[in-house]
N, CA, C and O of each residue as an XYZ file, in Angstrom:
784
protein
N       8.294     11.144     15.302
C       7.334     11.883     14.498
C       6.275     10.920     13.954
O       6.602      9.840     13.463
N       5.026     11.316     14.044
C       3.930     10.507     13.537
C       3.580     10.982     12.133
O       3.303     12.165     11.936
N       3.586     10.069     11.142
C       3.377     10.496      9.754
C       1.966     11.002      9.465
O       0.982     10.535     10.038
N       1.905     11.981      8.551
C       0.640     12.513      8.062
C       0.693     12.531      6.542
O       1.732     12.240      5.948
N      -0.421     12.872      5.917
C      -0.473     12.948      4.458
C       0.599     13.887      3.916
O       1.163     13.627      2.853
N       0.889     14.977      4.631
C       1.900     15.945      4.176
C       3.270     15.303      3.992
O       4.050     15.739      3.146
N       3.566     14.270      4.777
C       4.866     13.604      4.688
C       5.021     12.791      3.408
O       6.122     12.340      3.092
N       3.933     12.600      2.670
C       3.986     11.794      1.444
C       3.677     12.591      0.190
O       3.511     12.012     -0.883
N       3.598     13.908      0.306
C       3.349     14.741     -0.881
C       4.475     14.603     -1.902
O       4.250     14.765     -3.101
N       5.675     14.307     -1.435
C       6.828     14.154     -2.322
C       6.600     13.056     -3.367
O       7.216     13.074     -4.433
N       5.724     12.111     -3.064
C       5.459     11.029     -4.016
C       4.965     11.557     -5.362
O       5.116     10.894     -6.388
N       4.377     12.750     -5.352
C       3.810     13.291     -6.582
C       4.582     14.500     -7.103
O       4.134     15.173     -8.031
N       5.730     14.773     -6.514
C       6.595     15.837     -7.012
C       7.396     15.310     -8.186
O       7.762     14.135     -8.222
N       7.664     16.166     -9.127
C       8.469     15.807    -10.295
C       7.945     14.519    -10.914
O       6.763     14.419    -11.243
N       8.818     13.541    -11.072
C       8.418     12.272    -11.674
C       8.292     11.160    -10.650
O       8.154      9.996    -11.025
N       8.336     11.487     -9.372
C       8.309     10.454     -8.340
C       7.023      9.648     -8.331
O       7.036      8.464     -7.997
N       5.903     10.281     -8.699
C       4.611      9.622     -8.575
C       4.449      8.401     -9.436
O       3.853      7.414     -9.006
N       4.973      8.447    -10.656
C       4.830      7.301    -11.541
C       3.432      6.715    -11.488
O       2.437      7.427    -11.618
N       3.375      5.426    -11.298
C       2.076      4.754    -11.289
C       1.234      5.085    -10.077
O       0.028      4.840    -10.098
N       1.822      5.638     -9.004
C       1.029      5.983     -7.830
C      -0.042      7.010     -8.173
O      -1.077      7.079     -7.511
N       0.206      7.804     -9.203
C      -0.771      8.805     -9.617
C      -1.874      8.181    -10.457
O      -2.895      8.825    -10.697
N      -1.697      6.958    -10.906
C      -2.667      6.316    -11.790
C      -3.366      5.152    -11.109
O      -4.525      5.259    -10.709
N      -2.662      4.053    -10.983
C      -3.258      2.842    -10.434
C      -2.187      2.062     -9.691
O      -1.172      1.685    -10.277
N      -2.406      1.820     -8.410
C      -1.405      1.136     -7.606
C      -2.071      0.311     -6.512
O      -3.260      0.460     -6.230
N      -1.277     -0.558     -5.909
C      -1.645     -1.219     -4.661
C      -0.380     -1.270     -3.823
O       0.681     -1.646     -4.320
N      -0.483     -0.898     -2.565
C       0.641     -0.953     -1.629
C       0.215     -1.756     -0.412
O      -0.858     -1.532      0.147
N       1.063     -2.694     -0.006
C       0.763     -3.561      1.129
C       1.975     -3.592      2.042
O       3.091     -3.857      1.594
N       1.758     -3.322      3.317
C       2.817     -3.327      4.314
C       2.518     -4.430      5.321
O       1.463     -4.436      5.957
N       3.475     -5.378      5.463
C       3.284     -6.531      6.344
C       4.352     -6.507      7.433
O       5.548     -6.566      7.150
N       3.899     -6.419      8.681
C       4.816     -6.309      9.819
C       5.640     -7.586      9.997
O       5.125     -8.701      9.916
N       6.913     -7.388     10.238
C       7.844     -8.470     10.565
C       7.747     -9.663      9.616
O       7.647    -10.812     10.045
N       7.780     -9.364      8.329
C       7.795    -10.419      7.324
C       8.925    -10.118      6.339
O       9.148     -8.964      5.973
N       9.623    -11.151      5.922
C      10.719    -10.970      4.975
C      10.191    -11.015      3.541
O       9.077    -11.471      3.280
N      11.021    -10.530      2.627
C      10.656    -10.632      1.205
C      10.457    -12.089      0.821
O       9.521    -12.424      0.095
N      11.342    -12.958      1.310
C      11.246    -14.388      0.980
C       9.922    -14.972      1.461
O       9.305    -15.773      0.760
N       9.482    -14.571      2.663
C       8.198    -15.057      3.184
C       7.032    -14.613      2.301
O       6.110    -15.386      2.038
N       7.083    -13.357      1.846
C       6.029    -12.839      0.971
C       5.968    -13.656     -0.319
O       4.899    -14.100     -0.737
N       7.131    -13.845     -0.941
C       7.171    -14.586     -2.198
C       6.654    -16.013     -2.005
O       5.936    -16.539     -2.856
N       7.024    -16.634     -0.883
C       6.579    -17.997     -0.596
C       5.062    -18.056     -0.401
O       4.396    -18.920     -0.972
N       4.517    -17.142      0.402
C       3.070    -17.156      0.659
C       2.255    -16.906     -0.611
O       1.143    -17.415     -0.752
N       2.813    -16.123     -1.530
C       2.089    -15.793     -2.759
C       2.382    -16.757     -3.906
O       1.774    -16.659     -4.972
N       3.316    -17.692     -3.691
C       3.708    -18.592     -4.776
C       4.370    -17.839     -5.911
O       4.218    -18.193     -7.080
N       5.122    -16.778     -5.549
C       5.729    -15.885     -6.540
C       7.075    -16.404     -7.015
O       7.743    -17.177     -6.328
N       7.454    -15.963     -8.201
C       8.731    -16.326     -8.809
C       9.581    -15.071     -8.986
O       9.126    -14.082     -9.560
N      10.822    -15.116     -8.491
C      11.744    -13.992     -8.617
C      11.989    -13.677    -10.094
O      12.168    -14.578    -10.913
N      11.994    -12.364    -10.421
C      12.272    -11.931    -11.786
C      13.583    -11.151    -11.837
O      14.492    -11.509    -12.585
N      13.682    -10.067    -11.027
C      14.902     -9.259    -11.004
C      14.846     -8.263     -9.861
O      13.785     -8.045     -9.276
N      15.991     -7.651     -9.536
C      16.042     -6.609     -8.527
C      15.756     -5.260     -9.178
O      15.923     -5.097    -10.387
N      15.322     -4.289     -8.362
C      15.004     -2.961     -8.888
C      15.204     -1.914     -7.798
O      15.241     -2.231     -6.609
N      15.331     -0.667     -8.227
C      15.390      0.473     -7.315
C      13.987      1.076     -7.212
O      13.089      0.706     -7.968
N      13.807      2.006     -6.274
C      12.516      2.680     -6.149
C      12.165      3.425     -7.435
O      11.014      3.408     -7.872
N      13.155      4.077     -8.037
C      12.919      4.783     -9.299
C      12.408      3.862    -10.386
O      11.549      4.257    -11.175
N      12.921      2.636    -10.445
C      12.444      1.673    -11.434
C      11.053      1.160    -11.098
O      10.287      0.797    -11.991
N      10.725      1.130     -9.800
C       9.405      0.651     -9.387
C       8.325      1.677     -9.727
O       7.272      1.312    -10.249
N       8.576      2.966     -9.435
C       7.553      3.983     -9.721
C       7.502      4.359    -11.196
O       6.511      4.926    -11.655
N       8.542      4.056    -11.929
C       8.553      4.228    -13.378
C       8.911      2.852    -13.932
O      10.052      2.609    -14.323
N       7.926      1.953    -13.963
C       8.188      0.519    -14.128
C       9.049      0.150    -15.326
O       8.946      0.710    -16.417
N       9.904     -0.827    -15.055
C      10.737     -1.396    -16.099
C       9.862     -2.306    -16.958
O       8.829     -2.796    -16.502
N      10.279     -2.526    -18.189
C       9.536     -3.423    -19.064
C       9.783     -4.864    -18.640
O      10.923     -5.323    -18.579
N       8.712     -5.555    -18.353
C       8.791     -6.968    -18.020
C       7.988     -7.743    -19.046
O       6.957     -7.268    -19.523
N       8.452     -8.922    -19.385
C       7.703     -9.751    -20.325
C       6.389    -10.162    -19.674
O       6.379    -10.843    -18.649
N       5.276     -9.741    -20.282
C       3.969    -10.115    -19.745
C       3.731    -11.600    -19.958
O       3.886    -12.123    -21.061
N       3.357    -12.252    -18.897
C       3.010    -13.659    -18.960
C       1.516    -13.778    -18.718
O       0.991    -13.200    -17.767
N       0.844    -14.507    -19.553
C      -0.589    -14.729    -19.395
C      -0.857    -15.356    -18.023
O      -0.206    -16.327    -17.635
N      -1.816    -14.791    -17.302
C      -2.214    -15.372    -16.020
C      -1.293    -15.055    -14.858
O      -1.360    -15.723    -13.826
N      -0.416    -14.032    -14.998
C       0.486    -13.671    -13.910
C       0.462    -12.159    -13.702
O       0.260    -11.395    -14.646
N       0.669    -11.743    -12.467
C       0.783    -10.331    -12.123
C       2.185    -10.095    -11.585
O       2.843    -11.023    -11.114
N       2.645     -8.830    -11.659
C       3.976     -8.490    -11.168
C       3.879     -7.621     -9.932
O       3.058     -6.707     -9.856
N       4.733     -7.922     -8.962
C       4.817     -7.149     -7.732
C       6.280     -6.772     -7.500
O       7.190     -7.430     -8.003
N       6.488     -5.703     -6.732
C       7.825     -5.331     -6.279
C       7.795     -5.400     -4.756
O       6.906     -4.826     -4.127
N       8.752     -6.092     -4.164
C       8.771     -6.292     -2.710
C      10.084     -5.759     -2.151
O      11.160     -6.063     -2.666
N       9.982     -4.956     -1.086
C      11.166     -4.422     -0.405
C      11.124     -4.820      1.059
O      10.053     -5.049      1.622
N      12.297     -4.901      1.667
C      12.428     -5.132      3.102
C      12.754     -3.794      3.734
O      13.791     -3.202      3.433
N      11.879     -3.309      4.611
C      12.109     -2.020      5.273
C      11.969     -2.221      6.775
O      10.876     -2.477      7.280
N      13.086     -2.103      7.481
C      13.117     -2.235      8.950
C      12.391     -3.486      9.432
O      11.600     -3.419     10.374
N      12.648     -4.605      8.807
C      12.078     -5.876      9.263
C      10.687     -6.175      8.762
O      10.158     -7.251      9.042
N      10.075     -5.265      8.034
C       8.748     -5.490      7.480
C       8.828     -5.520      5.958
O       9.789     -5.021      5.372
N       7.831     -6.097      5.328
C       7.811     -6.199      3.867
C       6.831     -5.183      3.292
O       5.719     -5.019      3.794
N       7.261     -4.509      2.235
C       6.407     -3.583      1.491
C       6.241     -4.131      0.086
O       7.224     -4.400     -0.605
N       4.988     -4.297     -0.335
C       4.673     -4.761     -1.683
C       4.084     -3.590     -2.448
O       3.109     -2.988     -1.999
N       4.666     -3.254     -3.605
C       4.132     -2.215     -4.479
C       3.761     -2.850     -5.812
O       4.490     -3.697     -6.328
N       2.622     -2.437     -6.367
C       2.140     -3.009     -7.621
C       1.511     -1.933     -8.492
O       1.004     -0.925     -7.999
N       1.554     -2.167     -9.781
C       0.862     -1.319    -10.742
C      -0.168     -2.170    -11.466
O       0.136     -3.273    -11.921
N      -1.391     -1.656    -11.570
C      -2.481     -2.304    -12.298
C      -2.777     -3.722    -11.812
O      -3.256     -4.548    -12.588
N      -2.505     -4.013    -10.558
C      -2.917     -5.283     -9.956
C      -3.112     -5.052     -8.470
O      -2.665     -4.039     -7.931
N      -3.768     -5.972     -7.814
C      -4.047     -5.843     -6.383
C      -3.768     -7.157     -5.668
O      -4.584     -7.628     -4.875
N      -2.616     -7.743     -5.950
C      -2.249     -9.019     -5.348
C      -2.248     -8.916     -3.832
O      -2.837     -9.759     -3.154
N      -1.587     -7.881     -3.283
C      -1.533     -7.714     -1.831
C      -2.908     -7.572     -1.216
O      -3.192     -8.160     -0.172
N      -3.768     -6.788     -1.864
C      -5.118     -6.595     -1.352
C      -5.927     -7.895     -1.464
O      -6.653     -8.266     -0.542
N      -5.793     -8.574     -2.596
C      -6.543     -9.817     -2.808
C      -6.109    -10.926     -1.858
O      -6.912    -11.793     -1.513
N      -4.844    -10.908     -1.431
C      -4.303    -11.943     -0.546
C      -4.140    -11.437      0.890
O      -3.383    -12.021      1.665
N      -4.836    -10.370      1.247
C      -4.637     -9.735      2.548
C      -4.875    -10.669      3.729
O      -4.166    -10.580      4.731
N      -5.853    -11.559      3.633
C      -6.140    -12.453      4.757
C      -4.989    -13.436      4.958
O      -4.521    -13.610      6.083
N      -4.531    -14.074      3.895
C      -3.444    -15.055      4.046
C      -2.123    -14.379      4.404
O      -1.345    -14.934      5.179
N      -1.853    -13.195      3.856
C      -0.610    -12.490      4.186
C      -0.580    -12.009      5.632
O       0.496    -11.838      6.205
N      -1.755    -11.789      6.231
C      -1.800    -11.271      7.597
C      -1.787    -12.378      8.653
O      -1.767    -12.078      9.847
N      -1.797    -13.639      8.245
C      -1.779    -14.730      9.220
C      -0.520    -14.650     10.083
O       0.599    -14.679      9.570
N      -0.717    -14.548     11.397
C       0.400    -14.488     12.329
C       1.076    -13.133     12.418
O       2.119    -13.004     13.059
N       0.494    -12.116     11.783
C       1.114    -10.791     11.805
C       0.050     -9.721     11.568
O      -1.147    -10.007     11.616
N       0.489     -8.493     11.312
C      -0.396     -7.358     11.054
C      -0.084     -6.794      9.683
O       1.071     -6.769      9.260
N      -1.111     -6.343      8.997
C      -0.972     -5.879      7.616
C      -1.883     -4.686      7.366
O      -2.985     -4.606      7.909
N      -1.410     -3.765      6.540
C      -2.251     -2.685      6.007
C      -2.045     -2.681      4.500
O      -0.910     -2.735      4.025
N      -3.134     -2.618      3.750
C      -3.057     -2.613      2.303
C      -4.014     -1.579      1.752
O      -5.113     -1.402      2.280
N      -3.604     -0.889      0.687
C      -4.475      0.111      0.083
C      -4.229      0.170     -1.414
O      -3.143     -0.132     -1.908
N      -5.291      0.573     -2.121
C      -5.172      0.650     -3.577
C      -5.967      1.828     -4.110
O      -6.839      2.376     -3.436
N      -5.639      2.203     -5.348
C      -6.322      3.262     -6.072
C      -6.299      2.857     -7.539
O      -5.254      2.451     -8.047
N      -7.436      2.960     -8.230
C      -7.471      2.635     -9.655
C      -7.618      3.908    -10.475
O      -7.859      4.984     -9.928
N      -7.472      3.783    -11.784
C      -7.616      4.944    -12.665
C      -9.028      5.517    -12.599
O      -9.245      6.668    -12.978
N      -9.985      4.734    -12.125
C     -11.371      5.194    -11.990
C     -11.673      5.702    -10.581
O     -12.835      5.918    -10.235
N     -10.635      5.893     -9.769
C     -10.755      6.347     -8.374
C     -11.527      5.360     -7.512
O     -12.148      5.757     -6.526
N     -11.498      4.073     -7.869
C     -11.961      3.032     -6.952
C     -10.832      2.864     -5.953
O      -9.676      2.693     -6.342
N     -11.154      2.910     -4.677
C     -10.119      2.848     -3.654
C     -10.496      1.863     -2.563
O     -11.668      1.529     -2.389
N      -9.514      1.412     -1.848
C      -9.756      0.544     -0.710
C      -8.592      0.616      0.254
O      -7.447      0.821     -0.150
N      -8.888      0.446      1.528
C      -7.873      0.359      2.573
C      -8.347     -0.702      3.546
O      -9.490     -0.669      4.002
N      -7.469     -1.644      3.865
C      -7.815     -2.686      4.837
C      -6.670     -2.827      5.830
O      -5.496     -2.758      5.466
N      -7.030     -3.023      7.072
C      -6.087     -3.210      8.168
C      -6.488     -4.505      8.850
O      -7.613     -4.630      9.334
N      -5.569     -5.477      8.893
C      -5.877     -6.795      9.438
C      -4.816     -7.239     10.434
O      -3.655     -6.837     10.352
N      -5.237     -8.073     11.376
C      -4.309     -8.743     12.280
C      -4.695    -10.208     12.341
O      -5.824    -10.550     12.691
N      -3.754    -11.066     11.998
C      -3.942    -12.518     12.040
C      -5.228    -12.959     11.339
O      -5.981    -13.783     11.858
N      -5.462    -12.402     10.163
C      -6.613    -12.789      9.352
C      -7.908    -12.076      9.693
O      -8.901    -12.226      8.982
N      -7.913    -11.299     10.774
C      -9.128    -10.591     11.189
C      -9.091     -9.147     10.683
O      -8.109     -8.434     10.890
N     -10.166     -8.724     10.020
C     -10.261     -7.364      9.501
C     -10.602     -6.409     10.646
O     -11.637     -6.547     11.299
N      -9.717     -5.443     10.877
C      -9.930     -4.439     11.920
C     -10.483     -3.142     11.355
O     -11.129     -2.373     12.067
N     -10.230     -2.899     10.072
C     -10.713     -1.690      9.411
C     -10.768     -1.948      7.915
O      -9.862     -2.560      7.349
N     -11.838     -1.476      7.274
C     -11.997     -1.611      5.821
C     -12.823     -0.417      5.361
O     -13.984     -0.284      5.748
N     -12.232      0.461      4.531
C     -12.966      1.636      4.069
C     -12.409      2.114      2.737
O     -11.395      1.601      2.263
N     -13.079      3.108      2.127
C     -12.660      3.682      0.853
C     -11.955      5.014      1.101
O     -12.601      5.990      1.483
N     -10.638      5.067      0.888
C      -9.886      6.297      1.166
C     -10.356      7.526      0.386
O     -10.281      8.639      0.906
N     -10.834      7.355     -0.838
C     -11.263      8.503     -1.636
C     -12.316      9.318     -0.894
O     -12.301     10.548     -0.924
N     -13.225      8.618     -0.229
C     -14.281      9.311      0.507
C     -13.887      9.598      1.946
O     -14.483     10.458      2.593
N     -12.888      8.885      2.451
C     -12.437      9.133      3.820
C     -13.480      8.825      4.862
O     -13.348      9.246      6.011
N     -14.522      8.093      4.484
C     -15.616      7.786      5.401
C     -15.249      6.543      6.201
O     -15.279      5.427      5.682
N     -14.905      6.745      7.459
C     -14.485      5.620      8.286
C     -15.401      5.468      9.499
O     -14.940      5.192     10.607
N     -16.701      5.650      9.275
C     -17.647      5.557     10.382
C     -17.653      4.180     11.035
O     -18.092      4.032     12.176
N     -17.156      3.153     10.299
C     -17.139      1.818     10.888
C     -15.948      1.606     11.820
O     -15.802      0.526     12.392
N     -15.093      2.619     11.983
C     -13.950      2.523     12.902
C     -14.458      2.761     14.315
O     -14.507      3.897     14.785
N     -14.836      1.679     14.989
C     -15.414      1.789     16.327
C     -14.369      2.095     17.387
O     -14.691      2.673     18.425
N     -13.132      1.718     17.142
C     -12.047      1.952     18.078
C     -11.651      3.428     18.040
O     -11.323      3.951     16.975
N     -11.678      4.096     19.180
C     -11.398      5.534     19.252
C      -9.966      5.850     18.816
O      -9.741      6.846     18.129
N      -8.990      5.013     19.204
C      -7.602      5.247     18.798
C      -7.431      5.102     17.290
O      -6.674      5.846     16.667
N      -8.135      4.146     16.716
C      -8.071      3.942     15.271
C      -8.693      5.129     14.540
O      -8.140      5.606     13.549
N      -9.830      5.604     15.019
C     -10.482      6.772     14.415
C      -9.579      8.005     14.508
O      -9.523      8.807     13.576
N      -8.881      8.154     15.624
C      -7.959      9.284     15.783
C      -6.785      9.167     14.813
O      -6.362     10.165     14.229
N      -6.257      7.958     14.639
C      -5.155      7.739     13.689
C      -5.597      8.077     12.275
O      -4.818      8.637     11.504
N      -6.825      7.749     11.925
C      -7.370      8.077     10.605
C      -7.419      9.595     10.406
O      -6.953     10.109      9.389
N      -7.977     10.293     11.370
C      -8.074     11.760     11.271
C      -6.692     12.402     11.206
O      -6.454     13.286     10.383
N      -5.786     11.963     12.067
C      -4.455     12.553     12.107
C      -3.646     12.244     10.846
O      -2.738     12.996     10.492
N      -3.971     11.146     10.171
C      -3.283     10.798      8.923
C      -3.753     11.664      7.765
O      -3.040     11.821      6.774
N      -4.962     12.233      7.887
C      -5.454     13.129      6.851
C      -6.823     12.788      6.291
O      -7.265     13.415      5.328
N      -7.507     11.802      6.874
C      -8.852     11.457      6.404
C      -9.897     12.294      7.133
O      -9.756     12.588      8.320
N     -10.958     12.676      6.401
C     -11.940     13.592      6.972
C     -13.028     12.906      7.776
O     -13.550     13.497      8.721
N     -13.383     11.688      7.432
C     -14.425     10.972      8.169
C     -15.779     11.620      8.061
O     -16.558     11.600      9.015
N     -16.074     12.196      6.908
C     -17.323     12.916      6.692
C     -18.440     11.957      6.299
O     -18.359     11.323      5.247
N     -19.478     11.837      7.120
C     -20.589     10.952      6.786
C     -21.293     11.352      5.490
O     -21.976     10.532      4.877
N     -21.130     12.611      5.070
C     -21.764     13.057      3.834
C     -21.030     12.581      2.589
O     -21.490     12.817      1.472
N     -19.903     11.920      2.767
C     -19.172     11.380      1.628
C     -18.279     12.393      0.938
O     -17.897     12.195     -0.215
N     -17.935     13.494      1.636
C     -17.009     14.465      1.054
C     -15.663     13.776      0.870
O     -15.168     13.115      1.783
N     -15.076     13.930     -0.305
C     -13.824     13.219     -0.540
C     -12.661     13.872      0.169
O     -12.668     15.072      0.444
N     -11.660     13.058      0.462
C     -10.480     13.486      1.194
C      -9.411     13.968      0.223
O      -9.041     13.244     -0.701
N      -8.907     15.192      0.426
C      -7.759     15.659     -0.359
C      -6.565     14.774     -0.043
O      -6.381     14.364      1.104
N      -5.769     14.482     -1.030
C      -4.519     13.752     -0.843
C      -4.749     12.403     -0.148
O      -4.018     12.033      0.771
N      -5.762     11.687     -0.598
C      -6.107     10.410      0.038
C      -5.047      9.333     -0.166
O      -4.913      8.451      0.682
N      -4.294      9.374     -1.256
C      -3.211      8.399     -1.454
C      -2.126      8.649     -0.413
O      -1.640      7.711      0.220
N      -1.751      9.902     -0.237
C      -0.737     10.255      0.750
C      -1.211      9.887      2.160
O      -0.433      9.384      2.970
N      -2.492     10.141      2.446
C      -3.056      9.796      3.756
C      -3.051      8.288      3.979
O      -2.836      7.829      5.100
N      -3.287      7.515      2.920
C      -3.273      6.053      3.038
C      -1.867      5.554      3.379
O      -1.718      4.651      4.202
N      -0.839      6.131      2.758
C       0.538      5.749      3.094
C       0.846      6.108      4.548
O       1.470      5.320      5.259
N       0.414      7.288      4.995
C       0.653      7.708      6.377
C      -0.049      6.766      7.352
O       0.536      6.370      8.360
N      -1.288      6.408      7.061
C      -2.042      5.528      7.953
C      -1.408      4.140      8.020
O      -1.280      3.573      9.105
N      -1.015      3.594      6.888
C      -0.368      2.275      6.878
C       0.892      2.290      7.731
O       1.146      1.356      8.492
N       1.679      3.348      7.603
C       2.909      3.472      8.382
C       2.601      3.571      9.874
O       3.301      2.973     10.691
N       1.566      4.318     10.231
C       1.163      4.459     11.639
C       0.708      3.128     12.228
O       1.085      2.771     13.345
N      -0.107      2.396     11.468
C      -0.727      1.181     12.000
C       0.210     -0.016     12.037
O       0.141     -0.836     12.952
N       1.078     -0.117     11.050
C       1.904     -1.308     10.928
C       3.356     -1.028     11.290
O       4.052     -1.903     11.803
N       3.822      0.224     11.016
C       5.245      0.478     11.159
C       5.945     -0.360     10.109
O       5.339     -1.341      9.678
N       7.060     -0.103      9.688
C       7.955      0.980     10.065
C       7.587      2.291      9.387
O       6.607      2.377      8.647
N       8.393      3.305      9.657
C       8.213      4.598      9.017
C       8.548      4.458      7.537
O       9.670      4.102      7.178
N       7.583      4.736      6.692
C       7.793      4.674      5.243
C       8.236      6.044      4.740
O       7.591      6.644      3.880
N       9.334      6.523      5.284
C       9.854      7.836      4.907
C      10.394      7.803      3.487
O      10.596      6.737      2.905
N      10.620      8.975      2.948
C      11.206      9.085      1.612
C      12.546      8.348      1.552
O      12.833      7.628      0.596
N      13.352      8.544      2.587
C      14.661      7.903      2.635
C      14.531      6.387      2.653
O      15.292      5.690      1.982
N      13.568      5.870      3.420
C      13.372      4.411      3.501
C      12.900      3.837      2.169
O      13.399      2.804      1.722
N      11.930      4.512      1.532
C      11.397      4.012      0.265
C      12.428      4.098     -0.856
O      12.577      3.162     -1.641
N      13.137      5.223     -0.927
C      14.117      5.398     -2.000
C      15.384      4.591     -1.764
O      16.071      4.236     -2.722
N      15.707      4.294     -0.515
C      16.929      3.566     -0.210
C      16.794      2.055     -0.238
O      17.801      1.348     -0.207
N      15.577      1.549     -0.295
C      15.354      0.101     -0.258
C      15.671     -0.546     -1.605
O      15.586      0.089     -2.656
N      16.033     -1.814     -1.544
C      16.204     -2.622     -2.747
C      14.917     -3.431     -2.925
O      14.452     -4.090     -1.995
N      14.361     -3.371     -4.111
C      13.113     -4.060     -4.407
C      13.386     -5.294     -5.259
O      14.329     -5.326     -6.050
N      12.555     -6.291     -5.085
C      12.618     -7.508     -5.891
C      11.338     -7.588     -6.688
O      10.246     -7.592     -6.119
N      11.463     -7.653     -8.010
C      10.302     -7.909     -8.851
C      10.036     -9.403     -8.851
O      10.965    -10.208     -8.914
N       8.766     -9.769     -8.780
C       8.384    -11.178     -8.826
C       7.071    -11.300     -9.576
O       6.269    -10.366     -9.604
N       6.859    -12.444    -10.176
C       5.583    -12.695    -10.857
C       4.763    -13.639     -9.979
O       5.287    -14.576     -9.377
N       3.476    -13.364     -9.928
C       2.551    -14.100     -9.065
C       1.441    -14.676     -9.928
O       0.875    -13.959    -10.753
N       1.115    -15.952     -9.759
C      -0.001    -16.505    -10.530
C      -1.317    -15.847    -10.108
O      -1.570    -15.662     -8.918
N      -2.150    -15.497    -11.091
C      -3.440    -14.892    -10.783
C      -4.360    -15.952    -10.208
O      -4.275    -17.130    -10.554
N      -5.236    -15.510     -9.326
C      -6.185    -16.420     -8.681
C      -7.234    -16.859     -9.650
O      -8.123    -17.630     -9.290
């Protein structure tokens, strides 16, 4: 089954949405371990967490000059989830060295971004809120965008359920399947990362 935005509507049911409804960054890195992510980011382990604790964040001691990320291992790939920071997005080039990565974010002001990279090269970069992906020159990539739920309207019409569509697109482009079972069943590691 190829994921679509409909497959991620559950993220906003009941209390599942947590910070995803407000401000988040999600980064999926193909064939990378949690340890590799922490090493590349210069991160320090803080504690383990469940998906429920990640979407309804646990209280962590704020350290000046550091951001917090949650990293899970899902089918051989690493998933980074963050609230009110964009470490994965900011480090997308270095995290994608030697592999493939998709990262997306949404802020409380509806500033959005989605980037798809392979080995440091940007293959796609657009704003999910507007769903305008006219720069997707690759026909297969443009089809994956449409099938994930983005409208691709040159007039700038916004895409319904753009967060859900971004999760579907990341799963399509990078794999693995970020199903509800995979996200809820994973063990996450909280880590602190020095700000750039």
